[in-house]
Structure formats: structure tokens, C-alpha cells
PDB file of C-alpha atoms and ligand atoms in Angstrom:
ATOM      1  CA  MET A   1       7.143   4.468  -6.387  1.00 97.00           C
ATOM      2  CA  LYS A   2       6.228   6.152  -9.655  1.00 98.00           C
ATOM      3  CA  LEU A   3       2.602   6.220 -10.878  1.00 98.00           C
ATOM      4  CA  TYR A   4       2.136   7.096 -14.533  1.00 98.00           C
ATOM      5  CA  GLY A   5      -1.305   8.671 -14.809  1.00 98.00           C
ATOM      6  CA  PHE A   6      -3.458  11.545 -15.959  1.00 98.00           C
ATOM      7  CA  TRP A   7      -5.599  13.911 -13.910  1.00 97.00           C
ATOM      8  CA  ARG A   8      -8.920  12.776 -15.393  1.00 97.00           C
ATOM      9  CA  SER A   9      -8.087   9.084 -15.821  1.00 98.00           C
ATOM     10  CA  LEU A  10     -10.543   6.992 -13.799  1.00 98.00           C
ATOM     11  CA  ALA A  11      -8.257   3.945 -13.886  1.00 98.00           C
ATOM     12  CA  THR A  12      -5.384   6.013 -12.464  1.00 98.00           C
ATOM     13  CA  CYS A  13      -7.763   7.378  -9.851  1.00 98.00           C
ATOM     14  CA  ARG A  14      -8.452   3.824  -8.646  1.00 98.00           C
ATOM     15  CA  VAL A  15      -4.761   3.167  -8.016  1.00 98.00           C
ATOM     16  CA  ARG A  16      -4.295   6.612  -6.443  1.00 98.00           C
ATOM     17  CA  ILE A  17      -7.080   5.901  -3.924  1.00 98.00           C
ATOM     18  CA  ALA A  18      -5.612   2.473  -3.069  1.00 98.00           C
ATOM     19  CA  LEU A  19      -2.143   3.967  -2.530  1.00 98.00           C
ATOM     20  CA  ASN A  20      -3.622   6.699  -0.335  1.00 98.00           C
ATOM     21  CA  LEU A  21      -5.727   4.257   1.710  1.00 98.00           C
ATOM     22  CA  LYS A  22      -2.655   2.138   2.360  1.00 98.00           C
ATOM     23  CA  GLY A  23      -0.540   5.198   3.146  1.00 98.00           C
ATOM     24  CA  ILE A  24       2.044   4.401   0.454  1.00 98.00           C
ATOM     25  CA  PRO A  25       3.969   7.460  -0.762  1.00 98.00           C
ATOM     26  CA  PHE A  26       4.257   7.835  -4.541  1.00 98.00           C
ATOM     27  CA  GLU A  27       5.192  10.315  -7.203  1.00 97.00           C
ATOM     28  CA  GLU A  28       2.784  10.807 -10.119  1.00 97.00           C
ATOM     29  CA  VAL A  29       4.160  11.256 -13.636  1.00 97.00           C
ATOM     30  CA  PRO A  30       1.511  12.877 -15.864  1.00 97.00           C
ATOM     31  CA  ILE A  31       0.900  11.408 -19.320  1.00 98.00           C
ATOM     32  CA  ASP A  32      -1.324  13.877 -21.184  1.00 97.00           C
ATOM     33  CA  LEU A  33      -4.029  11.739 -22.811  1.00 97.00           C
ATOM     34  CA  VAL A  34      -5.601  14.739 -24.565  1.00 95.00           C
ATOM     35  CA  ARG A  35      -2.309  15.515 -26.323  1.00 96.00           C
ATOM     36  CA  GLY A  36      -1.889  11.802 -27.129  1.00 96.00           C
ATOM     37  CA  ASP A  37       1.275  11.354 -25.034  1.00 98.00           C
ATOM     38  CA  GLN A  38       0.244   7.759 -24.268  1.00 98.00           C
ATOM     39  CA  HIS A  39       1.337   6.940 -27.845  1.00 98.00           C
ATOM     40  CA  ALA A  40       4.827   8.426 -27.469  1.00 98.00           C
ATOM     41  CA  ASP A  41       7.686   5.932 -27.683  1.00 98.00           C
ATOM     42  CA  HIS A  42       8.974   6.887 -24.239  1.00 97.00           C
ATOM     43  CA  TYR A  43       5.631   5.917 -22.671  1.00 98.00           C
ATOM     44  CA  LYS A  44       5.071   2.818 -24.810  1.00 98.00           C
ATOM     45  CA  ALA A  45       8.397   1.602 -23.420  1.00 98.00           C
ATOM     46  CA  VAL A  46       6.670   1.737 -20.001  1.00 98.00           C
ATOM     47  CA  ASN A  47       3.285   0.379 -21.110  1.00 98.00           C
ATOM     48  CA  PRO A  48       3.046  -0.887 -24.699  1.00 98.00           C
ATOM     49  CA  GLN A  49      -0.777  -0.824 -24.484  1.00 98.00           C
ATOM     50  CA  ALA A  50      -0.544   2.989 -24.441  1.00 98.00           C
ATOM     51  CA  VAL A  51      -2.888   3.408 -21.486  1.00 98.00           C
ATOM     52  CA  VAL A  52      -2.495   4.670 -17.936  1.00 98.00           C
ATOM     53  CA  PRO A  53      -1.952   3.760 -15.166  1.00 98.00           C
ATOM     54  CA  ALA A  54       1.379   2.007 -14.847  1.00 98.00           C
ATOM     55  CA  LEU A  55       3.212   1.674 -11.561  1.00 98.00           C
ATOM     56  CA  VAL A  56       6.980   1.413 -11.317  1.00 98.00           C
ATOM     57  CA  ILE A  57       8.481   0.168  -8.069  1.00 97.00           C
ATOM     58  CA  ASP A  58      12.259   0.505  -7.740  1.00 95.00           C
ATOM     59  CA  ASP A  59      13.757  -0.590 -11.042  1.00 90.00           C
ATOM     60  CA  ASP A  60      11.375  -3.486 -11.589  1.00 96.00           C
ATOM     61  CA  ALA A  61       9.263  -3.955 -14.715  1.00 98.00           C
ATOM     62  CA  PRO A  62       6.228  -1.639 -14.693  1.00 98.00           C
ATOM     63  CA  LEU A  63       2.978  -3.044 -13.330  1.00 98.00           C
ATOM     64  CA  PHE A  64      -0.056  -2.448 -15.562  1.00 98.00           C
ATOM     65  CA  GLN A  65      -3.888  -2.666 -15.357  1.00 98.00           C
ATOM     66  CA  SER A  66      -5.365  -0.867 -12.348  1.00 98.00           C
ATOM     67  CA  MET A  67      -6.943  -3.949 -10.728  1.00 98.00           C
ATOM     68  CA  ALA A  68      -3.777  -6.033 -11.082  1.00 98.00           C
ATOM     69  CA  ILE A  69      -1.832  -3.149  -9.518  1.00 98.00           C
ATOM     70  CA  ILE A  70      -4.317  -2.871  -6.634  1.00 98.00           C
ATOM     71  CA  GLU A  71      -4.218  -6.655  -6.031  1.00 98.00           C
ATOM     72  CA  TYR A  72      -0.394  -6.424  -5.967  1.00 98.00           C
ATOM     73  CA  LEU A  73      -0.560  -3.602  -3.410  1.00 98.00           C
ATOM     74  CA  GLU A  74      -3.040  -5.634  -1.374  1.00 98.00           C
ATOM     75  CA  GLU A  75      -0.633  -8.583  -1.276  1.00 98.00           C
ATOM     76  CA  THR A  76       2.491  -6.552  -0.522  1.00 98.00           C
ATOM     77  CA  TYR A  77       0.947  -3.961   1.834  1.00 98.00           C
ATOM     78  CA  PRO A  78      -1.845  -6.002   3.458  1.00 98.00           C
ATOM     79  CA  LYS A  79      -2.895  -3.317   5.963  1.00 97.00           C
ATOM     80  CA  PRO A  80      -5.432  -1.847   5.817  1.00 98.00           C
ATOM     81  CA  SER A  81      -7.005  -4.568   3.714  1.00 98.00           C
ATOM     82  CA  LEU A  82      -9.146  -3.513   0.772  1.00 98.00           C
ATOM     83  CA  LEU A  83     -10.898  -6.887   0.615  1.00 98.00           C
ATOM     84  CA  PRO A  84     -13.250  -8.649   3.076  1.00 98.00           C
ATOM     85  CA  ALA A  85     -11.889 -11.428   5.289  1.00 97.00           C
ATOM     86  CA  ASN A  86     -14.091 -14.224   3.860  1.00 97.00           C
ATOM     87  CA  ALA A  87     -14.163 -15.760   0.389  1.00 98.00           C
ATOM     88  CA  ARG A  88     -17.838 -14.953  -0.293  1.00 98.00           C
ATOM     89  CA  GLY A  89     -17.288 -11.354   0.715  1.00 98.00           C
ATOM     90  CA  ARG A  90     -14.243 -11.092  -1.543  1.00 98.00           C
ATOM     91  CA  ALA A  91     -16.250 -12.546  -4.436  1.00 98.00           C
ATOM     92  CA  ARG A  92     -19.017  -9.974  -3.889  1.00 98.00           C
ATOM     93  CA  VAL A  93     -16.586  -7.068  -3.654  1.00 98.00           C
ATOM     94  CA  ARG A  94     -14.683  -8.178  -6.748  1.00 98.00           C
ATOM     95  CA  GLY A  95     -18.004  -8.625  -8.565  1.00 98.00           C
ATOM     96  CA  LEU A  96     -19.099  -5.091  -7.689  1.00 98.00           C
ATOM     97  CA  ALA A  97     -15.721  -3.779  -8.833  1.00 98.00           C
ATOM     98  CA  GLN A  98     -15.939  -5.671 -12.130  1.00 98.00           C
ATOM     99  CA  ILE A  99     -19.316  -4.110 -12.938  1.00 98.00           C
ATOM    100  CA  ILE A 100     -17.377  -0.875 -13.271  1.00 98.00           C
ATOM    101  CA  VAL A 101     -13.945  -2.041 -14.393  1.00 98.00           C
ATOM    102  CA  SER A 102     -14.981  -4.695 -16.939  1.00 98.00           C
ATOM    103  CA  ASP A 103     -18.458  -3.694 -18.055  1.00 98.00           C
ATOM    104  CA  THR A 104     -18.640   0.092 -17.791  1.00 98.00           C
ATOM    105  CA  HIS A 105     -15.376   2.010 -17.937  1.00 98.00           C
ATOM    106  CA  PRO A 106     -13.926   0.246 -21.041  1.00 98.00           C
ATOM    107  CA  LEU A 107     -16.831   1.546 -23.134  1.00 98.00           C
ATOM    108  CA  ILE A 108     -15.977   5.204 -22.518  1.00 97.00           C
ATOM    109  CA  VAL A 109     -12.161   5.402 -22.578  1.00 97.00           C
ATOM    110  CA  PRO A 110     -10.552   7.958 -24.924  1.00 96.00           C
ATOM    111  CA  ARG A 111      -9.625   5.436 -27.656  1.00 97.00           C
ATOM    112  CA  VAL A 112     -13.261   4.231 -27.876  1.00 98.00           C
ATOM    113  CA  ARG A 113     -14.571   7.808 -27.973  1.00 97.00           C
ATOM    114  CA  GLU A 114     -12.004   8.675 -30.615  1.00 97.00           C
ATOM    115  CA  PHE A 115     -13.013   5.666 -32.741  1.00 98.00           C
ATOM    116  CA  LEU A 116     -16.672   6.709 -32.566  1.00 98.00           C
ATOM    117  CA  GLU A 117     -15.724  10.213 -33.668  1.00 97.00           C
ATOM    118  CA  LYS A 118     -12.972   9.731 -36.230  1.00 97.00           C
ATOM    119  CA  GLU A 119     -13.704   6.310 -37.761  1.00 98.00           C
ATOM    120  CA  LEU A 120     -17.474   5.993 -37.410  1.00 98.00           C
ATOM    121  CA  LYS A 121     -18.077   9.772 -37.781  1.00 98.00           C
ATOM    122  CA  ILE A 122     -20.646   9.863 -35.023  1.00 98.00           C
ATOM    123  CA  GLU A 123     -21.494  13.410 -34.028  1.00 97.00           C
ATOM    124  CA  GLU A 124     -20.958  14.807 -30.538  1.00 96.00           C
ATOM    125  CA  THR A 125     -24.541  14.594 -29.208  1.00 96.00           C
ATOM    126  CA  ARG A 126     -24.791  10.931 -30.197  1.00 98.00           C
ATOM    127  CA  ARG A 127     -21.339  10.197 -28.730  1.00 97.00           C
ATOM    128  CA  ASN A 128     -22.411  11.768 -25.434  1.00 96.00           C
ATOM    129  CA  GLN A 129     -25.524   9.600 -25.545  1.00 97.00           C
ATOM    130  CA  TRP A 130     -23.252   6.540 -25.879  1.00 98.00           C
ATOM    131  CA  ILE A 131     -21.166   7.582 -22.858  1.00 98.00           C
ATOM    132  CA  GLN A 132     -24.174   8.442 -20.695  1.00 98.00           C
ATOM    133  CA  ASN A 133     -25.956   5.213 -21.587  1.00 98.00           C
ATOM    134  CA  TRP A 134     -23.084   2.923 -20.586  1.00 98.00           C
ATOM    135  CA  VAL A 135     -22.030   4.879 -17.497  1.00 98.00           C
ATOM    136  CA  MET A 136     -25.559   5.003 -16.117  1.00 98.00           C
ATOM    137  CA  LYS A 137     -26.254   1.331 -16.991  1.00 98.00           C
ATOM    138  CA  GLY A 138     -23.129   0.399 -15.010  1.00 98.00           C
ATOM    139  CA  LEU A 139     -24.048   2.555 -12.030  1.00 98.00           C
ATOM    140  CA  GLN A 140     -27.642   1.252 -12.085  1.00 98.00           C
ATOM    141  CA  ALA A 141     -26.313  -2.331 -12.002  1.00 98.00           C
ATOM    142  CA  LEU A 142     -24.212  -1.359  -8.987  1.00 98.00           C
ATOM    143  CA  GLU A 143     -27.222   0.359  -7.419  1.00 98.00           C
ATOM    144  CA  ALA A 144     -29.323  -2.831  -7.764  1.00 98.00           C
ATOM    145  CA  GLN A 145     -26.605  -4.918  -6.081  1.00 98.00           C
ATOM    146  CA  LEU A 146     -26.249  -2.392  -3.243  1.00 98.00           C
ATOM    147  CA  VAL A 147     -30.014  -2.454  -2.642  1.00 98.00           C
ATOM    148  CA  LYS A 148     -30.146  -6.249  -2.761  1.00 98.00           C
ATOM    149  CA  GLY A 149     -27.005  -7.055  -0.762  1.00 97.00           C
ATOM    150  CA  THR A 150     -27.403  -7.602   2.968  1.00 97.00           C
ATOM    151  CA  GLU A 151     -23.707  -6.713   3.455  1.00 98.00           C
ATOM    152  CA  THR A 152     -24.209  -3.187   2.102  1.00 98.00           C
ATOM    153  CA  ALA A 153     -23.589  -0.818   5.000  1.00 98.00           C
ATOM    154  CA  ARG A 154     -21.674   2.440   5.328  1.00 98.00           C
ATOM    155  CA  PHE A 155     -19.631   1.278   2.340  1.00 98.00           C
ATOM    156  CA  CYS A 156     -20.393  -1.202  -0.471  1.00 98.00           C
ATOM    157  CA  HIS A 157     -19.473  -4.088   1.813  1.00 98.00           C
ATOM    158  CA  GLY A 158     -19.464  -3.386   5.524  1.00 98.00           C
ATOM    159  CA  THR A 159     -17.934  -0.520   7.425  1.00 98.00           C
ATOM    160  CA  ASN A 160     -14.516  -0.315   5.767  1.00 98.00           C
ATOM    161  CA  PRO A 161     -13.701   0.808   2.237  1.00 98.00           C
ATOM    162  CA  THR A 162     -12.866  -1.966  -0.231  1.00 98.00           C
ATOM    163  CA  VAL A 163     -11.920  -2.159  -3.897  1.00 98.00           C
ATOM    164  CA  ALA A 164     -15.657  -1.979  -4.663  1.00 99.00           C
ATOM    165  CA  ASP A 165     -15.793   1.524  -3.150  1.00 99.00           C
ATOM    166  CA  ILE A 166     -12.663   2.506  -5.044  1.00 98.00           C
ATOM    167  CA  CYS A 167     -14.286   1.503  -8.338  1.00 98.00           C
ATOM    168  CA  LEU A 168     -17.632   3.058  -7.411  1.00 98.00           C
ATOM    169  CA  ALA A 169     -16.001   6.383  -6.506  1.00 98.00           C
ATOM    170  CA  SER A 170     -13.861   6.457  -9.657  1.00 98.00           C
ATOM    171  CA  GLN A 171     -16.939   6.035 -11.855  1.00 98.00           C
ATOM    172  CA  VAL A 172     -18.929   8.659  -9.926  1.00 98.00           C
ATOM    173  CA  PHE A 173     -16.016  11.075 -10.491  1.00 98.00           C
ATOM    174  CA  GLY A 174     -16.571  10.253 -14.168  1.00 97.00           C
ATOM    175  CA  THR A 175     -20.233  11.313 -13.987  1.00 97.00           C
ATOM    176  CA  GLN A 176     -19.086  14.626 -12.512  1.00 96.00           C
ATOM    177  CA  LEU A 177     -16.564  15.147 -15.304  1.00 95.00           C
ATOM    178  CA  PHE A 178     -19.296  14.507 -17.900  1.00 95.00           C
ATOM    179  CA  GLY A 179     -22.022  16.353 -15.973  1.00 95.00           C
ATOM    180  CA  PHE A 180     -24.491  13.445 -15.696  1.00 97.00           C
ATOM    181  CA  ASP A 181     -27.550  13.372 -13.439  1.00 97.00           C
ATOM    182  CA  THR A 182     -27.048  10.671 -10.781  1.00 98.00           C
ATOM    183  CA  SER A 183     -30.437  10.958  -9.040  1.00 98.00           C
ATOM    184  CA  SER A 184     -31.414   7.466 -10.301  1.00 98.00           C
ATOM    185  CA  VAL A 185     -28.659   5.854  -8.194  1.00 98.00           C
ATOM    186  CA  PRO A 186     -29.225   7.136  -4.622  1.00 98.00           C
ATOM    187  CA  ASN A 187     -27.442   4.251  -2.884  1.00 98.00           C
ATOM    188  CA  VAL A 188     -24.391   4.633  -5.077  1.00 98.00           C
ATOM    189  CA  MET A 189     -24.344   8.340  -4.228  1.00 98.00           C
ATOM    190  CA  ARG A 190     -24.792   7.680  -0.514  1.00 98.00           C
ATOM    191  CA  VAL A 191     -21.760   5.354  -0.516  1.00 98.00           C
ATOM    192  CA  PHE A 192     -19.861   7.893  -2.625  1.00 98.00           C
ATOM    193  CA  SER A 193     -20.507  10.610  -0.045  1.00 98.00           C
ATOM    194  CA  GLU A 194     -19.175   8.274   2.696  1.00 98.00           C
ATOM    195  CA  CYS A 195     -16.050   7.670   0.595  1.00 98.00           C
ATOM    196  CA  MET A 196     -15.555  11.397   0.172  1.00 98.00           C
ATOM    197  CA  LYS A 197     -15.413  11.848   3.945  1.00 98.00           C
ATOM    198  CA  LEU A 198     -12.095   9.984   3.769  1.00 98.00           C
ATOM    199  CA  GLU A 199      -9.060  12.045   2.900  1.00 98.00           C
ATOM    200  CA  ALA A 200      -7.651   9.159   0.805  1.00 98.00           C
ATOM    201  CA  PHE A 201     -10.573   9.471  -1.654  1.00 98.00           C
ATOM    202  CA  ASP A 202     -10.792  13.246  -1.578  1.00 98.00           C
ATOM    203  CA  ARG A 203      -7.074  13.744  -2.299  1.00 98.00           C
ATOM    204  CA  ALA A 204      -7.282  11.292  -5.233  1.00 98.00           C
ATOM    205  CA  GLN A 205     -10.141  12.988  -7.081  1.00 97.00           C
ATOM    206  CA  PRO A 206      -9.524  14.155 -10.655  1.00 97.00           C
ATOM    207  CA  LEU A 207     -10.095  17.852 -10.006  1.00 96.00           C
ATOM    208  CA  LYS A 208      -7.436  17.893  -7.267  1.00 96.00           C
ATOM    209  CA  GLN A 209      -4.666  16.632  -9.562  1.00 96.00           C
ATOM    210  CA  PRO A 210      -2.054  18.813 -11.243  1.00 91.00           C
ATOM    211  CA  GLY A 211      -3.204  19.820 -14.729  1.00 90.00           C
ATOM    212  CA  ALA A 212      -6.936  19.709 -13.881  1.00 94.00           C
ATOM    213  CA  PRO A 213      -9.023  22.780 -14.754  1.00 90.00           C
ATOM    214  CA  ALA A 214     -10.106  24.998 -11.834  1.00 86.00           C
ATOM    215  CA  LYS A 215     -13.733  24.505 -12.899  1.00 81.00           C
ATOM    216  CA  LEU A 216     -15.548  22.082 -15.203  1.00 80.00           C
ATOM    217  CA  GLN A 217     -17.449  23.350 -18.199  1.00 72.00           C
ATOM    218  CA  HIS A 218     -20.496  21.350 -19.260  1.00 69.00           C
TER     219      HIS A 218
HETATM  220  N1  GSH B   1      -8.549  -1.588 -17.827  1.00 75.54           N
HETATM  221  C1  GSH B   1      -7.512  -0.606 -17.749  1.00 75.54           C
HETATM  222  C2  GSH B   1      -7.990   0.674 -18.395  1.00 75.54           C
HETATM  223  C3  GSH B   1      -6.836   1.537 -18.798  1.00 75.54           C
HETATM  224  C4  GSH B   1      -7.325   2.716 -19.639  1.00 75.54           C
HETATM  225  O1  GSH B   1      -8.044   2.543 -20.630  1.00 75.54           O
HETATM  226  N2  GSH B   1      -6.931   3.924 -19.230  1.00 75.54           N
HETATM  227  C5  GSH B   1      -7.362   5.093 -19.951  1.00 75.54           C
HETATM  228  C6  GSH B   1      -7.515   6.285 -19.018  1.00 75.54           C
HETATM  229  S1  GSH B   1      -8.693   5.996 -17.758  1.00 75.54           S
HETATM  230  C7  GSH B   1      -6.317   5.437 -20.996  1.00 75.54           C
HETATM  231  O2  GSH B   1      -5.144   5.528 -20.697  1.00 75.54           O
HETATM  232  N3  GSH B   1      -6.769   5.643 -22.226  1.00 75.54           N
HETATM  233  C8  GSH B   1      -5.925   6.037 -23.302  1.00 75.54           C
HETATM  234  C9  GSH B   1      -6.651   5.894 -24.598  1.00 75.54           C
HETATM  235  O3  GSH B   1      -7.785   5.392 -24.599  1.00 75.54           O
HETATM  236  O4  GSH B   1      -6.079   6.282 -25.619  1.00 75.54           O
HETATM  237  C10 GSH B   1      -7.148  -0.357 -16.275  1.00 75.54           C
HETATM  238  O5  GSH B   1      -8.025  -0.537 -15.430  1.00 75.54           O
HETATM  239  O6  GSH B   1      -5.987  -0.003 -16.001  1.00 75.54           O
END
């Protein structure tokens, strides 16, 4: 299995965690998003959207979009399951995941940041304000659901990690990359610290991937 990704890509991180949790071996092929390698013809032949991740299994057509890839893995490698056993639980977990995947992460991806900078000519401080605003709004929405939900336990939903925890952890890694204060989301951070006790999450984190800097500069 070949995972096209990038060390600091939060969407790649989600798939990496799922693969690790399910114990599926894979090889990661780095696509340097800073250098713009996602736009190279050789990568657009893999994923014409010019984004990572993409997952290639045997010689089949590449799978794309992190959540579609994770759902595929869930169906083809059902154990351990990353979704609750009942329909209501699955709806809650998918809802928590979508807060991050649909409503938060898309607002801060490189092509959006580049558009703000190069087309709209928004200066760096204001661009950082944009990123911080949307990331923290997303995490605060997650925080409110964790506080309200009676199923919140060691993880977002019960005592086993689900796709909600995968998405939560990926976005918290993002706050670390940007150097944001997360003290306003204590329940999110408590779940994150439970996730990080699991090797599958720890091994998937951005700073442990090839190409990552030894230390972040903020
Ligand atoms: N919704 C997509 C997001 C994919 C995405 O935007 N990936 C980012 C990295 S996290 C990317 O490759 N960006 C390239 C760019 O914006 O130019 C998913 O979950 O797979």
C-alpha cells in the first residue's frame, strides 16, 4: 500500500493514524507541498485535485479524500473498528469528525492560504488571524459537543478511538504547528492526550515524519 502524503499534512495524518490503528503496513511517498510538487504532472496523474493524501492499493485506481479512504479501510479491514456499533453513535462520531474535516480544515489548507497572500494581498499577521480564528472556532465547536455528549469518555465516544479522535488529533497537531494557545478547549486537549498514549497516534504525528524539522519555530 502506497500513501502519498506530506509530513505536515493534517489530512494525510488522519489516514496515517487509521492505517496504524488497524495495523496495516504502508509505504509513504512524500509530495512536498511547500515546493508545490502537488501540481506536478506525475502527481496530478495520481490525484488530479493536486492534494494529498491519495492511497494506492495494488495496481488499482488511487483512492482520494481522507474520509473516503478511512471509510474504505473500515469496510475492508473491519478490526479494530473506528466507528461505534450503533447507528446513533456512528452519526455522532461522523458529526464530530465533520466539524473538523468539513468546517475547519478546508479553511486553512495551503491553496487557501496562498490565495489570501498572492491574490488578495493580505499580509502575514492578518492571514495568521484567519487561520487561528477558523481553527479555534472548529475546536471550540468540538469542545462544546464533548462537554454536552453523554457518550464522551476516555475518547470522543466511549473507550475506544474512533474517526472522531483521528480528526480531533489531526487538528490539534495543526495548532502545535501554528503555535496556537489551546487552553480554551480543555476537553479536546484531554482527549488528545489520551490519543497520544497510543503508539498509532504518536507514530503518525507530523513532527515524526521524514522531512519534518527537528524543532518548530514560531
Ligand atoms: N478534504 C481533503 C483535504 C485535502 C487537502 O486539502 N490536503 C492538503 C494538505 S492537508 C493539500 O494537499 N493541500 C495542497 C494545496 O492546498 O495546495 C481530505 O480530507 O483529503
